[in-house]
Short mmCIF file of C-alpha atoms in Angstrom, two decimals:
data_model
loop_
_atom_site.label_atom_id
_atom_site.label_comp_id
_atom_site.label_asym_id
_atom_site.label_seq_id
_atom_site.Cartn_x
_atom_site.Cartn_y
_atom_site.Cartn_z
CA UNK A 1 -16.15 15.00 14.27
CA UNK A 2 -13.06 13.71 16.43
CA UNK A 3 -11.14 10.71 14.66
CA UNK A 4 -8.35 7.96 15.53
CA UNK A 5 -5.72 9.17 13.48
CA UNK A 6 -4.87 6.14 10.74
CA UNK A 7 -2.10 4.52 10.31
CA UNK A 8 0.29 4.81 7.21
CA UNK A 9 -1.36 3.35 3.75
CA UNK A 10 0.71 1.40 2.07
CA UNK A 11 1.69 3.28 -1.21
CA UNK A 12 3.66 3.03 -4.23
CA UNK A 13 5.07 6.19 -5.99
CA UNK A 14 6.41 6.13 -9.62
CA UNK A 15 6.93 8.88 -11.83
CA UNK A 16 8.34 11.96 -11.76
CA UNK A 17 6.81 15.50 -11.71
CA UNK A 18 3.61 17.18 -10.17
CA UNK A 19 2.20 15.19 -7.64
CA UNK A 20 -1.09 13.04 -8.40
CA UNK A 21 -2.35 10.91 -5.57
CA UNK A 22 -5.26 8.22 -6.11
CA UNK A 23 -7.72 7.31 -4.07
CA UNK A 24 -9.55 3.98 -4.92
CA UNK A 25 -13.05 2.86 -4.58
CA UNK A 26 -14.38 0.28 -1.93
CA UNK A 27 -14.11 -3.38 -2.22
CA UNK A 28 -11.03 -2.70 -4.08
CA UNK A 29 -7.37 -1.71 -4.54
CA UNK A 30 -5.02 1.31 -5.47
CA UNK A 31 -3.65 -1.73 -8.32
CA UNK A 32 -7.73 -2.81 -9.25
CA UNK A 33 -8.67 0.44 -9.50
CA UNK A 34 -5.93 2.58 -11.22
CA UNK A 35 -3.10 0.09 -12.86
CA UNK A 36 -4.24 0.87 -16.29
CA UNK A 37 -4.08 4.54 -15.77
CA UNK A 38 -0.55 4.70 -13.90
CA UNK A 39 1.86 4.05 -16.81
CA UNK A 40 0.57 6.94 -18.86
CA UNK A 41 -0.06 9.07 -15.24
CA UNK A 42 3.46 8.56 -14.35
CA UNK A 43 5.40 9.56 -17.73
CA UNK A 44 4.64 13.46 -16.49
CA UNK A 45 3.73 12.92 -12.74
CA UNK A 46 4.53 11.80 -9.26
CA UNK A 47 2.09 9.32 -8.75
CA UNK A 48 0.88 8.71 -5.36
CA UNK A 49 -0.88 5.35 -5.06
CA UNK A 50 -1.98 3.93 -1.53
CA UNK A 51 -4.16 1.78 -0.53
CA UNK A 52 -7.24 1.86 2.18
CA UNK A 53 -7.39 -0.18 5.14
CA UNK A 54 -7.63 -3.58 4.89
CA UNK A 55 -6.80 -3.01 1.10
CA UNK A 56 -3.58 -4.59 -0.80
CA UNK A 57 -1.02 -4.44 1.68
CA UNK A 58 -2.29 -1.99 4.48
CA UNK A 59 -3.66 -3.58 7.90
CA UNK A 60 -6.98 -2.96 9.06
CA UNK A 61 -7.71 -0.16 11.22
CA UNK A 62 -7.51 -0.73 15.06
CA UNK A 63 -10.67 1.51 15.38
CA UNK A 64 -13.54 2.94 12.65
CA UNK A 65 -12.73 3.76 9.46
CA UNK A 66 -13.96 7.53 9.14
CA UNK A 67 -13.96 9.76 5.98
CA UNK A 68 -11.66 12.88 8.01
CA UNK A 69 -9.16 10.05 8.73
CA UNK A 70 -8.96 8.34 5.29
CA UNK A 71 -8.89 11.84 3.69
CA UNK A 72 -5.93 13.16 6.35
CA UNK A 73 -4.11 9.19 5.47
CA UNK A 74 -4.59 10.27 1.57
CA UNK A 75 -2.85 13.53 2.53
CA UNK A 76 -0.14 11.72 4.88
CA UNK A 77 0.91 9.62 2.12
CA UNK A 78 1.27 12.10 -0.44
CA UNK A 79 3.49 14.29 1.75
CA UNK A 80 5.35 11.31 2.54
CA UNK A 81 6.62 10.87 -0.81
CA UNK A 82 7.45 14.46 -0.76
CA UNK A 83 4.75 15.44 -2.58
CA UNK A 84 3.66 18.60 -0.59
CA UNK A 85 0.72 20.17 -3.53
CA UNK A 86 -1.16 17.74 -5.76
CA UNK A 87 -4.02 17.26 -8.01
CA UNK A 88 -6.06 14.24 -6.34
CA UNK A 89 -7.72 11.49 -8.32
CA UNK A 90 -10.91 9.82 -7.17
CA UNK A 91 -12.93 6.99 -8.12
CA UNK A 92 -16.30 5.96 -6.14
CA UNK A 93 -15.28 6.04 -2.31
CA UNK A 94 -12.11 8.15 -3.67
CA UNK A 95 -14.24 11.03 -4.84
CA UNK A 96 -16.04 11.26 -1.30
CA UNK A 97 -11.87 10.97 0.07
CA UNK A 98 -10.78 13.75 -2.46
CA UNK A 99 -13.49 16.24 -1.27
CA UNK A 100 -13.20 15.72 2.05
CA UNK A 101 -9.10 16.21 1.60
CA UNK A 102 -9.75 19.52 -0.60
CA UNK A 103 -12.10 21.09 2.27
CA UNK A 104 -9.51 19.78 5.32
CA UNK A 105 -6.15 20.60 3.32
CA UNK A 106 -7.08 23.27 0.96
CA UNK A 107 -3.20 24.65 0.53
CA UNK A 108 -2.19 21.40 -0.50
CA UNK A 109 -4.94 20.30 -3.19
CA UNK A 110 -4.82 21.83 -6.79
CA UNK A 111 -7.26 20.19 -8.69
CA UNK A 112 -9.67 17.18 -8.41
CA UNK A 113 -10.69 14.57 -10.86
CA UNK A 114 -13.64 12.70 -9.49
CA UNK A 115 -14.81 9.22 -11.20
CA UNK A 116 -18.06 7.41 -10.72
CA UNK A 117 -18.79 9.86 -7.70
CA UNK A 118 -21.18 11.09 -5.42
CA UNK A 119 -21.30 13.11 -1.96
CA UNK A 120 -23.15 10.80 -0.49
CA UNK A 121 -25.51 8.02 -1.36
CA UNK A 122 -28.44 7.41 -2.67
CA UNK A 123 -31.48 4.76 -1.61
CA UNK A 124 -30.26 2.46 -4.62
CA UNK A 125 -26.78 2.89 -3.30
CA UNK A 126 -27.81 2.40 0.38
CA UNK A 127 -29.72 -0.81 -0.63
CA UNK A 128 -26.50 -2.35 -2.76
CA UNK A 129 -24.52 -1.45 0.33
CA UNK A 130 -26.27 -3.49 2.56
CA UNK A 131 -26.68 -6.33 0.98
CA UNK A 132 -22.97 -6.24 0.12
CA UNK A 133 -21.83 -6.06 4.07
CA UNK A 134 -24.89 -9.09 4.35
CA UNK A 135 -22.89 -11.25 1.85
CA UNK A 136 -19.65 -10.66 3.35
CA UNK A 137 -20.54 -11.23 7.12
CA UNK A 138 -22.51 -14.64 5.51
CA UNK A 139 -19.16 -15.41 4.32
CA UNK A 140 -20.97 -16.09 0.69
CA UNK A 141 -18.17 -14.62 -1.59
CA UNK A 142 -19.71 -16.51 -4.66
CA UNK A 143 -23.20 -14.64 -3.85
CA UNK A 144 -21.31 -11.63 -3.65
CA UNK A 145 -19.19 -11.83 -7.31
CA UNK A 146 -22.12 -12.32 -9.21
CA UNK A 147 -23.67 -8.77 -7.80
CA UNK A 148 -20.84 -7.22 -7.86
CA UNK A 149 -20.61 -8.16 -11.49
CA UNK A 150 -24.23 -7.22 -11.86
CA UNK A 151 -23.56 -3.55 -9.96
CA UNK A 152 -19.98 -3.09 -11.51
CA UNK A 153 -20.25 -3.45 -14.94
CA UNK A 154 -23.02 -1.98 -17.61
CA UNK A 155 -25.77 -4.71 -18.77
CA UNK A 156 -24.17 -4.80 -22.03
CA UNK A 157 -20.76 -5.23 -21.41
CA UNK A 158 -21.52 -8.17 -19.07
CA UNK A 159 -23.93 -9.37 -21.47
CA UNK A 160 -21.49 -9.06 -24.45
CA UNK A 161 -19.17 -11.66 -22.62
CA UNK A 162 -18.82 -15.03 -24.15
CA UNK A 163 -20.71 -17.52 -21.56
CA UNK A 164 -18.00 -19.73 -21.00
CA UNK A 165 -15.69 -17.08 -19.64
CA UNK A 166 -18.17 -15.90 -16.96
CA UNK A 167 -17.02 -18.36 -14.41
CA UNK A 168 -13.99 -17.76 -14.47
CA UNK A 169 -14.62 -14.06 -13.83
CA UNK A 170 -17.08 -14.45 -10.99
CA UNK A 171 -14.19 -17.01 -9.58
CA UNK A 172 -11.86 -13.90 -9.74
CA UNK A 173 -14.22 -11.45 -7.97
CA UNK A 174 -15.03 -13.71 -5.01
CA UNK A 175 -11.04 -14.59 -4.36
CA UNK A 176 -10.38 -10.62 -4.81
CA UNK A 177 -12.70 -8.98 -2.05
CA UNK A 178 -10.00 -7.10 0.40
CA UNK A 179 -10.52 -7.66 3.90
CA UNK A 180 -11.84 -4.16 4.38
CA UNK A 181 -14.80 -4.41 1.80
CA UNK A 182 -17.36 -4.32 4.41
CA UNK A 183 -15.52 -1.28 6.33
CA UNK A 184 -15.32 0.61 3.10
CA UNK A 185 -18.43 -0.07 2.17
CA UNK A 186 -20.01 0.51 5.55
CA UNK A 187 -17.61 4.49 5.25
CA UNK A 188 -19.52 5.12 1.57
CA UNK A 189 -22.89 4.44 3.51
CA UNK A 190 -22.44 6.86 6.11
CA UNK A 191 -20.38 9.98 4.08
CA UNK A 192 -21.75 13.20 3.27
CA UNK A 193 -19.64 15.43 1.52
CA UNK A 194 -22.39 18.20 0.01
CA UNK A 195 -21.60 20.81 2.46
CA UNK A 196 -17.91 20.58 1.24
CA UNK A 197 -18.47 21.26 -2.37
CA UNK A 198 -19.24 25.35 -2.84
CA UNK A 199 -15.94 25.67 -1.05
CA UNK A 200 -13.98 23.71 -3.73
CA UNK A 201 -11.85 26.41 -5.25
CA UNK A 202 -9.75 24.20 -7.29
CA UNK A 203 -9.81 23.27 -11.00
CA UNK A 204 -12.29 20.23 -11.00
CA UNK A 205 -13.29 17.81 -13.76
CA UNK A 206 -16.52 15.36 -12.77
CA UNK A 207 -17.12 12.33 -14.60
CA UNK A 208 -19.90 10.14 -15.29
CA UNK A 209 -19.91 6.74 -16.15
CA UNK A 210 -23.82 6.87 -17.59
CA UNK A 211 -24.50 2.92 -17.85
CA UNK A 212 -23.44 2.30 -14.19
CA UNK A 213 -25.84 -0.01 -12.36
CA UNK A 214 -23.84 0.83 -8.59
CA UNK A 215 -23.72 4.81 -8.43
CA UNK A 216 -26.08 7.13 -10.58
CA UNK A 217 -25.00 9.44 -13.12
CA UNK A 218 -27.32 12.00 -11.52
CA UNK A 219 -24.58 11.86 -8.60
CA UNK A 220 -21.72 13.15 -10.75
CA UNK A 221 -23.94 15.67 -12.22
CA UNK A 222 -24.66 16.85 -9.09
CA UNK A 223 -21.15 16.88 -8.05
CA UNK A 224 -20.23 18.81 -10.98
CA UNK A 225 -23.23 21.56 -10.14
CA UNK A 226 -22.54 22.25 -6.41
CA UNK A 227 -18.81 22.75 -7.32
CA UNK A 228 -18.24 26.43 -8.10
CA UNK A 229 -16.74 26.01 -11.82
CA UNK A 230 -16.20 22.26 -12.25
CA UNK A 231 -16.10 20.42 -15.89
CA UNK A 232 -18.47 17.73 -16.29
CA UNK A 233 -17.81 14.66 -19.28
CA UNK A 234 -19.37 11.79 -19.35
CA UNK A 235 -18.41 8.15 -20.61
CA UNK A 236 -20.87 5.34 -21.99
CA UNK A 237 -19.50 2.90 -19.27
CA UNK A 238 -20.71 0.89 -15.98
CA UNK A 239 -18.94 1.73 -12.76
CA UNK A 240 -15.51 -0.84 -13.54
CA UNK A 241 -15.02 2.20 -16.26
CA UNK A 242 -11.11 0.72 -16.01
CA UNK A 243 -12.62 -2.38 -17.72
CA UNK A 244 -15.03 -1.13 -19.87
CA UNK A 245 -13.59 2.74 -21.07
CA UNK A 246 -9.85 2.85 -19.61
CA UNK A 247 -8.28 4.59 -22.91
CA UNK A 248 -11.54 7.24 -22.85
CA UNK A 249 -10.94 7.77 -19.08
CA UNK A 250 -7.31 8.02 -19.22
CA UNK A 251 -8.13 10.53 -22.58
CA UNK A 252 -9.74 12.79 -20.13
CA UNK A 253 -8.00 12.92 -17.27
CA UNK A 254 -4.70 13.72 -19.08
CA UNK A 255 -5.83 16.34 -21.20
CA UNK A 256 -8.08 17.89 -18.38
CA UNK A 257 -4.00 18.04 -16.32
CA UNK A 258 -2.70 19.29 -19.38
CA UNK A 259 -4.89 22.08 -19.48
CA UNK A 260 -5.05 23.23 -16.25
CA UNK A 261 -0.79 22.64 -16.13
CA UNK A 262 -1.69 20.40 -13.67
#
C-alpha cells in the first residue's frame, strides 16, 4: 500500500545509551502515555519520545494517517536523534506502529515491548471506536470522558475513586482529547498487523493488562503466540496501566531490557 510520506513528529530525547523509541496509544500523547516510565527508561537509554499527528505538539497530517507512514515517522524520528538500532516500545495503537516498523525496518529494530496490544481489532474494539469518532465529530467531549473513563480504566479502579474527585477527572479527559483522536482512532480501526508477526525475529515481551474494558487480553495473548519466541506477562490492570500498574509495568519492561542487554 502506497503512502504520503509524514511529516517529522515532534520528539523529545533524554537519556543516554541504547536507543528506546515509544510509540503512544490513540487519543493520547508520547507525555500521557509514557511520562512515568521515562525517568527510570532514560537513566540507561536514549529515549526516543514523539508524538502522532495531531498529538502534543505535531500538526495534523495534510493527507490520511496510515499505519506504513506512522511506523516509517516512528523510524524517522529515532534516526533523527541518531539513534540508528533500537528496541521499540508500544502501547495500544503503538504496538500495531512497532510491528509494522519491525516488518518494514527489520535491521534497525532489536526488540519489541508491546502494551495493551493487538494486530488488529476486535468487534468490541470496532464498536468503542465508533462511537468514539461519533462523540468527537458531535463535538460532545463531556460524553466522550466519561467512556473513555469507562473503556480506560478497570471497573474497580474507577469504582475505588472517592465520588467527589470524579468530576474533576472526567473535566480533565474532555479538555485532554488531541486533535488527532478521531484520526488515530479511525488508523486502530482499519490496521492489521497478523501477517507481520511470524516474521518478528527480535526479542519480544507481550503484555496484558487483564482487567481492560478497551482492548482484550485475548489480543496480547495472541500477539505473544503468532510471534516466533515472544514472552508473555500479564498485569491485573485496565488499559491506563500508567495509572493503575506504572511501577509493575516499568518492573517489566526494565528487567525484560536487562536481560536481553537491550
Amino acid at each position: 500500500m502506497t503512502h504520503t510520506p509524514l511529516p517529522p513528529l515532534r520528539t523529545t530525547v533524554r537519556g543516554a545509551g541504547p536507543g528506546l523509541p515509544l510509540a503512544h496509544g490513540a487519543g493520547g500523547s508520547v507525555a500521557a502515555h509514557f511520562a512515568a516510565l521515562m525517568p527510570a527508561l532514560a537513566e540507561q537509554h536514549t529515549v526516543v519520545a514523539p508524538d502522532y499527528p495531531g498529538s502534543g505538539g505535531t500538526p495534523l497530517p495534510a493527507g490520511p494517517l496510515t499505519l506504513d507512514g506512522l511506523a516509517d515517522a516512528l523510524v524517522a524520528a529515532a534516526t533523527g536523534a541518531g539513534v540508528e538500532s533500537f528496541t521499540l516500545v508500544g502501547y495500544s495503537l503503538g504496538t500495531l506502529v512497532s510491528v509494522r516498523a519491525a516488518a518494514r525496518h527489520p535491521g534497525r529494530v532489536r526488540g519489541l515491548v508491546l502494551t495493551a496490544g493487538m494486530a488488529g481489532p476486535d468487534n468490541r474494539m470496532l464498536a468503542s471506536l465508533e462511537l468514539w469518532r461519533t462523540l468527537l465529530g458531535a463535538g460532545d467531549r463531556k460524553a466522550f470522558a466519561r467512556f473513555s473513563a469507562l473503556s480506560s480504566f478497570s471497573t474497580d479502579f474507577f469504582n475505588a475513586l472517592p465520588q467527589e474527585q470524579v468530576p474533576a477527572l472526567l473535566h480533565l479527559l474532555a479538555s485532554a482529547v488531541p486533535e488527532g483522536t478521531a484520526d488515530q482512532a479511525g488508523l486502530v480501526a482499519t490496521a492489521d498487523t497478523t501477517a507481520d508477526l511470524p516474521g518478528i525475529a527480535v526479542p519480544t515481551l507481550v503484555v496484558a493488562t487483564t482487567r481492560d474494558n478497551l482492548v482484550s487480553p485475548a489480543n496480547s495473548r495472541l500477539l505473544a503466540d503468532r510471534i516466533p519466541g515472544a514472552e508473555y506477562a500479564e498485569i491485573a490492570a485496565g488499559h491506563a496501566v500508567m495509572v493503575e500498574r506504572q511501577e509493575e509495568w516499568q518492573k517489566l519492561l526494565l528487567e525484560f531490557l536487562a536481560r536481553h542487554g537491550l
